CSV table of C-alpha atoms and ligand atoms in Angstrom, one decimal:
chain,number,residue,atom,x,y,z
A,1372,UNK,CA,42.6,-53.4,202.4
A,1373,UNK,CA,45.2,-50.7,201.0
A,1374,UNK,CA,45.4,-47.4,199.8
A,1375,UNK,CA,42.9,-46.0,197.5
A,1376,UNK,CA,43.7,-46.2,194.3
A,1377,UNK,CA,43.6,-43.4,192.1
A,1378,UNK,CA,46.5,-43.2,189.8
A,1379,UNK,CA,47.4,-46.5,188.1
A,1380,UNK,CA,50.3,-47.2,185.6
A,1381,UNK,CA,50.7,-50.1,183.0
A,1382,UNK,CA,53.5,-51.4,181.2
A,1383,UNK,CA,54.4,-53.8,178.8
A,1384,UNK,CA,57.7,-56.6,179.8
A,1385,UNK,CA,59.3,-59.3,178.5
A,1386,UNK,CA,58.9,-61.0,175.1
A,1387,UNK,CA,55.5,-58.8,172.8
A,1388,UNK,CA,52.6,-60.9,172.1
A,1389,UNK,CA,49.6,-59.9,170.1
A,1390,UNK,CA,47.0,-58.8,172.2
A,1391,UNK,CA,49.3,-57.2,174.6
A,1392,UNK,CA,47.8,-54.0,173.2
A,1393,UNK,CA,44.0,-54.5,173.6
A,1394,UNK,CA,44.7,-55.3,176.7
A,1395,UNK,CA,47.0,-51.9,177.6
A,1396,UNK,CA,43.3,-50.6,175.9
A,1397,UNK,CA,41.4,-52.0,178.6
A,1398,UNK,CA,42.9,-51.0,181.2
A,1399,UNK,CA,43.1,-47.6,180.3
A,1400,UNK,CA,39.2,-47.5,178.9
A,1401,UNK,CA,38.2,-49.3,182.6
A,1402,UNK,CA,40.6,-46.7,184.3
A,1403,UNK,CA,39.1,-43.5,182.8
A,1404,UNK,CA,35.8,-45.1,183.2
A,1405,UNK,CA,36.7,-45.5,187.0
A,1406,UNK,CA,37.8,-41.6,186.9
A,1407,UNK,CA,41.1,-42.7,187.7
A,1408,UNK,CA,44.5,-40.9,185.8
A,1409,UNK,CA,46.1,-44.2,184.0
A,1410,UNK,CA,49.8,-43.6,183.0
A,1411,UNK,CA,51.8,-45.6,180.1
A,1412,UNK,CA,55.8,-46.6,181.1
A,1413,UNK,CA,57.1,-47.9,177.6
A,1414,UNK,CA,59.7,-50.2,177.6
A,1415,UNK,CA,58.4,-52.2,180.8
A,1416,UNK,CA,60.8,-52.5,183.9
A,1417,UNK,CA,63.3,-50.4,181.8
A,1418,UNK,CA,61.3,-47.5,181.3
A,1419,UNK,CA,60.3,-47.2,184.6
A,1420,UNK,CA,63.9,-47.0,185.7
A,1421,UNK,CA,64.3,-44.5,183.1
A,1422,UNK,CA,61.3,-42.3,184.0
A,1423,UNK,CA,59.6,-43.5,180.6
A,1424,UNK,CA,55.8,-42.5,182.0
A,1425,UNK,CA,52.8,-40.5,180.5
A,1426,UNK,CA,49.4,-40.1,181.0
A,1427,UNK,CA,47.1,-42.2,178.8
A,1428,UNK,CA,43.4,-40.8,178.2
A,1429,UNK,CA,40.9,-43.1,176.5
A,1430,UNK,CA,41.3,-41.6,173.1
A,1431,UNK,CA,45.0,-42.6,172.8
A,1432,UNK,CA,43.9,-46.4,172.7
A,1433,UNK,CA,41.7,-45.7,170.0
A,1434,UNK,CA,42.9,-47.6,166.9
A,1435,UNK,CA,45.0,-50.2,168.9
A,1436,UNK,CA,42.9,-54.1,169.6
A,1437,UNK,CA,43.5,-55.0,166.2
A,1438,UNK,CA,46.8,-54.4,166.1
A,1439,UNK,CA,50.4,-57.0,167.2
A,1440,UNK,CA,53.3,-56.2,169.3
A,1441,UNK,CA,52.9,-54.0,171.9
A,1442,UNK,CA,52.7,-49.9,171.4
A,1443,UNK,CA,54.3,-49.5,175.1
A,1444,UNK,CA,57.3,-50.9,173.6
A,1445,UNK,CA,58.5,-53.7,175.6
A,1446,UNK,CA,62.6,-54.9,176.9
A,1447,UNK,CA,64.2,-57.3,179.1
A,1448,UNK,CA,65.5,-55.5,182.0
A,1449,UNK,CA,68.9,-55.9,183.3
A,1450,UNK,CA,69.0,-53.1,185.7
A,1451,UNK,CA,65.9,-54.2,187.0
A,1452,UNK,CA,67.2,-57.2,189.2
A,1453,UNK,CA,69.3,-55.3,191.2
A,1454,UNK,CA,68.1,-53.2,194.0
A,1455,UNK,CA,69.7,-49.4,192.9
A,1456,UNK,CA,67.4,-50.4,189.5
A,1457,UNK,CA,64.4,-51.3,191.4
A,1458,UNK,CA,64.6,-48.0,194.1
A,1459,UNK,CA,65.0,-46.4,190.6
A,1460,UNK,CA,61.8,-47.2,189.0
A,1461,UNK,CA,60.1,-46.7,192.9
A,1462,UNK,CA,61.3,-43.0,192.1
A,1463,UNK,CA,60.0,-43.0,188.8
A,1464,UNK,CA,56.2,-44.2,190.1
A,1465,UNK,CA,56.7,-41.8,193.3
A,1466,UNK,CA,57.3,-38.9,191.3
A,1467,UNK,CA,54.3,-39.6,189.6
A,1468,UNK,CA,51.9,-40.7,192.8
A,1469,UNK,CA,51.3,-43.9,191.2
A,1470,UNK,CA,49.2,-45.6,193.8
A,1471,UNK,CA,49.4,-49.2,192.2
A,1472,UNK,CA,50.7,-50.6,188.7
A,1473,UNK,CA,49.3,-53.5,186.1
A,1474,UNK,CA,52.0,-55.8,184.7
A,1475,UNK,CA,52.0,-57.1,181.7
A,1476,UNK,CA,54.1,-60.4,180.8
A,1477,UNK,CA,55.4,-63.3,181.5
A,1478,UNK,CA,57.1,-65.1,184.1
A,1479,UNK,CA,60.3,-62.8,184.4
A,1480,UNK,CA,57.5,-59.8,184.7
A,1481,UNK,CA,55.9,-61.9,188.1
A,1482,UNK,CA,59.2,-62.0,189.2
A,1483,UNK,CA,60.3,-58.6,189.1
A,1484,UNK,CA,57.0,-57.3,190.4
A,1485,UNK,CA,57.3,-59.9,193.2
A,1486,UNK,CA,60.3,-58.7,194.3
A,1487,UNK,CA,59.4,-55.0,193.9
A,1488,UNK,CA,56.6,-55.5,195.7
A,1489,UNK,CA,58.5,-57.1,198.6
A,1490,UNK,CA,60.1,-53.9,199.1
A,1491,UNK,CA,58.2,-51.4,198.2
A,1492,UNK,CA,54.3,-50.4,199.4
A,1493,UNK,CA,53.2,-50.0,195.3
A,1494,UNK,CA,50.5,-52.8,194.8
A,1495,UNK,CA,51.1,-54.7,191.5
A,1496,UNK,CA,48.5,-57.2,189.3
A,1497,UNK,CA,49.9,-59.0,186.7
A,1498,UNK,CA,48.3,-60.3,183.1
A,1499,UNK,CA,49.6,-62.9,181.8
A,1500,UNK,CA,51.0,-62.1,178.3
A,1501,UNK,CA,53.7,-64.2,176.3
A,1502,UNK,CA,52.7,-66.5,173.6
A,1503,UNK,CA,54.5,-69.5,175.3
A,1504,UNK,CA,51.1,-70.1,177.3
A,1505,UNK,CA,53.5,-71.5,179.8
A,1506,UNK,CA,52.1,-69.3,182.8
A,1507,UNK,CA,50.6,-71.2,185.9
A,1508,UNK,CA,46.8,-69.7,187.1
A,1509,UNK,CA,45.6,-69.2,183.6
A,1510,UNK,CA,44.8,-72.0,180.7
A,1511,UNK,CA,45.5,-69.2,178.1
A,1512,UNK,CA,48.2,-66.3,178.1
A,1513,UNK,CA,47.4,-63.5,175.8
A,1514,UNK,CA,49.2,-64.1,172.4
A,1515,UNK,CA,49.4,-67.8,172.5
A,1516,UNK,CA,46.3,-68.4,169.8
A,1517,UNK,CA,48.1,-66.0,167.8
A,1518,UNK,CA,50.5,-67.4,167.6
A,1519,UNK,CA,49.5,-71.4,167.2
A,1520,UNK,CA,47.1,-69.9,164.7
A,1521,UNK,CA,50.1,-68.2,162.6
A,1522,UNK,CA,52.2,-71.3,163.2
A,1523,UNK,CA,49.6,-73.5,161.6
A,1524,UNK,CA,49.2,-71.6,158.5
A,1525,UNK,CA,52.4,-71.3,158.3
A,1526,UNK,CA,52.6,-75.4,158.4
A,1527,UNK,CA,50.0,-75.9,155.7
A,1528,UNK,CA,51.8,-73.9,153.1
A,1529,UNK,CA,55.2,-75.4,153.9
A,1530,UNK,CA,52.9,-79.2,153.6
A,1531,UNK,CA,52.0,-77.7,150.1
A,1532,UNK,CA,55.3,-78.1,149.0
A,1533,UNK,CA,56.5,-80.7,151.1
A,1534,UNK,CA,53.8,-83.7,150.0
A,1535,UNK,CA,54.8,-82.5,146.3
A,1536,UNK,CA,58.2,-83.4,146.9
A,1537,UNK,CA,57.7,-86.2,149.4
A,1538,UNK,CA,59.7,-84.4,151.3
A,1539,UNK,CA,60.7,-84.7,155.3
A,1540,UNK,CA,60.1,-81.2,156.6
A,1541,UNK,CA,61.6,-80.4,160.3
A,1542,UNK,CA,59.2,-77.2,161.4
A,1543,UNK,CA,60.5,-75.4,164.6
A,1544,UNK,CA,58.5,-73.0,166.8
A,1545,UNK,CA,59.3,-71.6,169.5
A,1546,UNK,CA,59.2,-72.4,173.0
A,1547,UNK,CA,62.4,-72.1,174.9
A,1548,UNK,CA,61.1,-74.2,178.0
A,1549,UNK,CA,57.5,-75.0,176.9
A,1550,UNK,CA,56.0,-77.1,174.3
A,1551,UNK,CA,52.7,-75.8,174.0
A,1552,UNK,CA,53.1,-73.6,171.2
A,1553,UNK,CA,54.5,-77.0,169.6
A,1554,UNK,CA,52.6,-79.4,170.7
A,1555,UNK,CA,48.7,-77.6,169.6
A,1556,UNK,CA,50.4,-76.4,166.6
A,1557,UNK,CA,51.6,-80.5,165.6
A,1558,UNK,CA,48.0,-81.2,166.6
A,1559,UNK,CA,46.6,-78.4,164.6
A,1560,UNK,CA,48.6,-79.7,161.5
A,1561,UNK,CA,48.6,-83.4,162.1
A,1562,UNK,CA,52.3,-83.7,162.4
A,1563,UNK,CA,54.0,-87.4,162.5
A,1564,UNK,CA,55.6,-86.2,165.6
A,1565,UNK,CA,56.5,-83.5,167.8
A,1566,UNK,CA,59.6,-82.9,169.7
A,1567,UNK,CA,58.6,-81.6,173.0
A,1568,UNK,CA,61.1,-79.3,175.6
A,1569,UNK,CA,59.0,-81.2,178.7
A,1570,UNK,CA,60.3,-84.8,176.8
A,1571,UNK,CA,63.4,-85.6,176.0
A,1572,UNK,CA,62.3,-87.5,173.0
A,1573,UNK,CA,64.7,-90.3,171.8
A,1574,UNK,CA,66.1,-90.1,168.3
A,1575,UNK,CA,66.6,-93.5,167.7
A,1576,UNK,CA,63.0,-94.3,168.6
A,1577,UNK,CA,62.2,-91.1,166.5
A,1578,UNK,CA,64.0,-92.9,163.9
A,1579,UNK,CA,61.9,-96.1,164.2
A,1580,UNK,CA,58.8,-94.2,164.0
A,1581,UNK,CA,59.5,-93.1,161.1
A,1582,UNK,CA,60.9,-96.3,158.9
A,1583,UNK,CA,58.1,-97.7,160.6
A,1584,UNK,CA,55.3,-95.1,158.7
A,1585,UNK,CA,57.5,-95.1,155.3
A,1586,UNK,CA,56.6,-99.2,155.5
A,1587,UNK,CA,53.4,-98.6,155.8
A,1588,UNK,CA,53.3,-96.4,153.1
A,1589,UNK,CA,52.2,-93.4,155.7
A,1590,UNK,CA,53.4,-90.2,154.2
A,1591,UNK,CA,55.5,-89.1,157.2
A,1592,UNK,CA,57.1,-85.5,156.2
A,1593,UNK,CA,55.8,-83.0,159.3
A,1594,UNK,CA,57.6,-83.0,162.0
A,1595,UNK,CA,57.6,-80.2,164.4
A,1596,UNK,CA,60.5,-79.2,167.0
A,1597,UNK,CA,60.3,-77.1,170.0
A,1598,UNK,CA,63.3,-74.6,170.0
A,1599,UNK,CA,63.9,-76.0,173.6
A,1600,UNK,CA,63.4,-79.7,172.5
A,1601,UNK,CA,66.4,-81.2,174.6
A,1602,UNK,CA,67.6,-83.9,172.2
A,1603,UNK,CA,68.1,-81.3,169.5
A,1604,UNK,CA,66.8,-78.1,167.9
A,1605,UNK,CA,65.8,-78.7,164.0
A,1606,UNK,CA,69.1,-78.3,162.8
A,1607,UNK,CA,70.9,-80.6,165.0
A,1608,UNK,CA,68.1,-83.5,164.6
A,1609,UNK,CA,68.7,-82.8,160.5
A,1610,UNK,CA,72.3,-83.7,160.6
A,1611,UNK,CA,72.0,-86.2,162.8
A,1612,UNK,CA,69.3,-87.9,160.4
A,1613,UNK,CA,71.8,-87.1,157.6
A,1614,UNK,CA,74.8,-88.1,159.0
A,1615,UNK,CA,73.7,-91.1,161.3
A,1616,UNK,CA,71.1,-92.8,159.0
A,1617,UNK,CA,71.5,-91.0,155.2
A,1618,UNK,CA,68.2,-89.3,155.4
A,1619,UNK,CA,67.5,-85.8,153.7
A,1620,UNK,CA,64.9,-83.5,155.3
A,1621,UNK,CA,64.3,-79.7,155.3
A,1622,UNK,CA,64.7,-77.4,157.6
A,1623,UNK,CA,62.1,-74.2,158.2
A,1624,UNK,CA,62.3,-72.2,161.6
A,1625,UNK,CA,59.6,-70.0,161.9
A,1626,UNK,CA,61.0,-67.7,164.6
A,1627,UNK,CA,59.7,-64.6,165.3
A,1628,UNK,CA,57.0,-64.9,162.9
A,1629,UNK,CA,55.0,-66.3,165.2
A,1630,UNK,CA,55.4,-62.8,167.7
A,1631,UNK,CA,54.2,-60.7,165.0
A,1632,UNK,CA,50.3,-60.3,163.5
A,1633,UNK,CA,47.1,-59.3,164.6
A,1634,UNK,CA,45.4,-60.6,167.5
A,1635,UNK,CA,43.4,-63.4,167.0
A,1636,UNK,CA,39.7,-62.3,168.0
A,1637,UNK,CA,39.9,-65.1,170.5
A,1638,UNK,CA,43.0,-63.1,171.9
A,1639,UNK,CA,41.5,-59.9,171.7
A,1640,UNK,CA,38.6,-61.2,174.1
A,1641,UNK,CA,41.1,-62.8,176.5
A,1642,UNK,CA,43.1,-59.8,176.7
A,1643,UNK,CA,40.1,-57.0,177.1
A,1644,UNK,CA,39.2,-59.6,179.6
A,1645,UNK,CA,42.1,-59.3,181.9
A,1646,UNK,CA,42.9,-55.7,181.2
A,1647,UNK,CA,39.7,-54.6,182.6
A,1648,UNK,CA,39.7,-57.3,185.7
A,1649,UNK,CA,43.0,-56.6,186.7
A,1650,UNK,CA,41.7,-52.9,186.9
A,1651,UNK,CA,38.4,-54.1,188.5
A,1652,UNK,CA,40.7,-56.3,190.5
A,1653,UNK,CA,42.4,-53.0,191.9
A,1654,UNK,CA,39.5,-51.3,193.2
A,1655,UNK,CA,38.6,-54.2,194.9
A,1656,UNK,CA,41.9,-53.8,196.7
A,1657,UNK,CA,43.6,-57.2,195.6
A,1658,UNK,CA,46.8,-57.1,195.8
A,1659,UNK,CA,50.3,-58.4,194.2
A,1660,UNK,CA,47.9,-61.4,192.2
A,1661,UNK,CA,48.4,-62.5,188.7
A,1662,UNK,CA,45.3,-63.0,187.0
A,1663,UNK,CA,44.3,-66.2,184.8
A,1664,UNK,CA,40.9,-67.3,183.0
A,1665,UNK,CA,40.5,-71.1,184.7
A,1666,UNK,CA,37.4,-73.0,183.6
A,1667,UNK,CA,36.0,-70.1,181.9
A,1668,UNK,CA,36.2,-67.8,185.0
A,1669,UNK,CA,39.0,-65.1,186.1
A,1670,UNK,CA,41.2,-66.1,188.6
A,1671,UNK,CA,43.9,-64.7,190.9
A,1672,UNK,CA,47.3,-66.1,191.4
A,1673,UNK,CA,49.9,-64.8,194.2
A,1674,UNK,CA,53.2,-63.8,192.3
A,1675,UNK,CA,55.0,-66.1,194.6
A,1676,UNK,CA,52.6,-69.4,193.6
A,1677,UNK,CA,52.5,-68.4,190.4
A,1678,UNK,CA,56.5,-68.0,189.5
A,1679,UNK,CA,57.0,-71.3,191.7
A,1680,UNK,CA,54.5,-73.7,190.0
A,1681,UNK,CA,55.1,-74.8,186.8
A,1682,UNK,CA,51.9,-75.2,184.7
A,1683,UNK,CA,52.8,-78.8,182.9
A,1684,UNK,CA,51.2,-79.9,179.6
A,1685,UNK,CA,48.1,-81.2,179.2
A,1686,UNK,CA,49.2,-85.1,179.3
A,1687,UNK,CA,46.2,-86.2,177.3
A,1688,UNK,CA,47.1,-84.3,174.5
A,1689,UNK,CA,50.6,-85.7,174.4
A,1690,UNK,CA,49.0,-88.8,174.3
A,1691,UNK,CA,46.3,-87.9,171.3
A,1692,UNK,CA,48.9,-86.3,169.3
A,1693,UNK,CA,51.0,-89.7,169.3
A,1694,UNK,CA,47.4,-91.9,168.5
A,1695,UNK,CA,46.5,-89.2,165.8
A,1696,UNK,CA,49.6,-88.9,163.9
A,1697,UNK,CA,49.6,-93.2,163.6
B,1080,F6P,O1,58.8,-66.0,175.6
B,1080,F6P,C1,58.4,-65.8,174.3
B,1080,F6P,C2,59.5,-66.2,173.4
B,1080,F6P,O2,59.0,-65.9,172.1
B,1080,F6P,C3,59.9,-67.7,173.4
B,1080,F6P,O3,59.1,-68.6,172.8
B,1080,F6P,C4,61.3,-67.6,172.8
B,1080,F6P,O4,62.1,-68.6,173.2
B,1080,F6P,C5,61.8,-66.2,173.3
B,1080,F6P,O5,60.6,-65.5,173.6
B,1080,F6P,C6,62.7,-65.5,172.4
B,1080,F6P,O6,63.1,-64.3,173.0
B,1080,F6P,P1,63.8,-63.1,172.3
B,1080,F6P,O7,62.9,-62.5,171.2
B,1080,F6P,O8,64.2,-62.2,173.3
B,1080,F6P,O9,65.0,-63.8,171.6
């Protein structure tokens, strides 16, 4: 068992995903309810470095669970993977007798508070917050229904316009390195196919597929494409079905869109959830774990297992989304 904890600091890292705030809310609201101080650092690992801290009291989250991105600011940290960066940011949490720290992000968030932690005696826990989902120990990250949600809709208008033309439409979403944001949003809109980072789907066959559909008179015009899809990004498959085999199709990229919005109220829950476990979590003196919601229940996750295990796609659902879209 460590150190009592009476001074706590959260941050924000990494890319912003809705819900990011009510769960910055939660930890401050358990904190003060806890009696202990709870400090902001805006601008994640980069603020710390900076000495980017103040206190937060209860009232200052007032007005914040229904709102996206993150109001800590967020950044992707540079500075923060050296060791003069990191001693930096200890300075920064010393100066302010921060006694242990809640990290919010994603994978590169673990691994800088994995390797912080290996040096310094500053407990961290980590929430899980990108909307890539693509975070072992939890089957939900906080922005991920967001962002599927604003993906769909986005979808439906775009198939509005696309049936009326009988036009191929090439959708991409995002997902450098993991296609769940892809994959429930082509299930979500019943997509012909979906081009997947975790399967390098062949173009040809791709191809096939969908001479095969316009045979049987199967109005094949959704496709969506990971932006990590390794046989091509939107763009790339569009002039290869142009240039290789004459067909026309539209390109949308949705982008950053899908960042942006109010939490979805199943987000909200998720993230209130974890913000005030990973406080709860503290006073129970655990130590350097990322938390997760597994089966329903909240879970810990050492850094190390977590940033070493990748969590793979739910093979099933690869499998429905090719029987559904026949
Ligand atoms: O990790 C979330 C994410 O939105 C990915 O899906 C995407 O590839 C990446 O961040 C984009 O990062 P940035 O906004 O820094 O370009």
């Amino acid at each position: 068992m460590g150190k009592e904890v009476k001074r706590i600091a959260v941050f924000t890292s990494g890319g912003d995903a809705p819900g990011m705030n009510a769960a910055v809310r939660a930890v401050v609201r358990t904190g003060g309810y806890h009696d202990l101080h709870v400090y902001g650092i805006s601008e994640g690992y980069e603020g710390m470095i900076h000495g980017k801290i103040k206190r937060l009291e209860k009232r200052d989250v007032a007005n914040i669970i229904h709102t996206g991105g993150t109001k800590l600011k967020t950044a992707r940290s540079e500075a923060f993977r050296t060791p003069e960066g990191r001693e930096m940011a200890y300075e920064t949490l010393a100066a302010h007798e921060i006694d242990a720290c809640v990290a919010i992000g994603g994978d590169g968030t673990y691994t800088g508070a994995k390797v912080f932690t290996e040096t310094y005696d500053i407990p961290f826990i980590g929430i899980p917050g990108t909307i890539d989902n693509d975070i072992y120990g939890t089957d939900y990250t906080i922005g991920f229904d967001t962002a599927i949600n604003t993906a769909v809709e986005a979808i439906d208008k775009i198939r509005d316009t696309a049936d009326s033309h009988n036009r191929l439409f090439l959708i991409e979403v995002m997902g450098r390195h993991a296609g769940y944001i892809a994959l429930h949003t082509g299930i979500g809109t019943g997509a012909g196919f979906v081009f997947l980072p975790e399967i390098n789907a062949d173009l040809d066959e791709f191809v096939k597929q969908l001479q095969r559909s316009t045979r049987r008179k199967k109005l094949f015009n959704m496709v969506v494409v990971a932006e990590g899809n390794k046989t091509g990004n939107s763009m790339e498959i569009a002039s290869y079905l142009k240039e290789v085999h004459g067909i026309d199709s539209k390109v949308t990229i949705i982008g950053h869109l899908q960042r942006g919005g109010a939490p979805s109220a199943f987000d909200r829950v998720l993230s209130s959830r974890l913000g005030y476990n990973a406080v709860k979590a503290l006073l129970e003196g655990k130590e350097n774990v990322a938390l997760g919601v597994v089966n329903g229940e909240i879970a810990y996750t050492p850094f190390a297992e977590a940033i070493s295990n990748t969590k793979s796609l739910n093979k099933d659902l690869i499998a429905m989304a090719e029987i559904l879209s026949l």
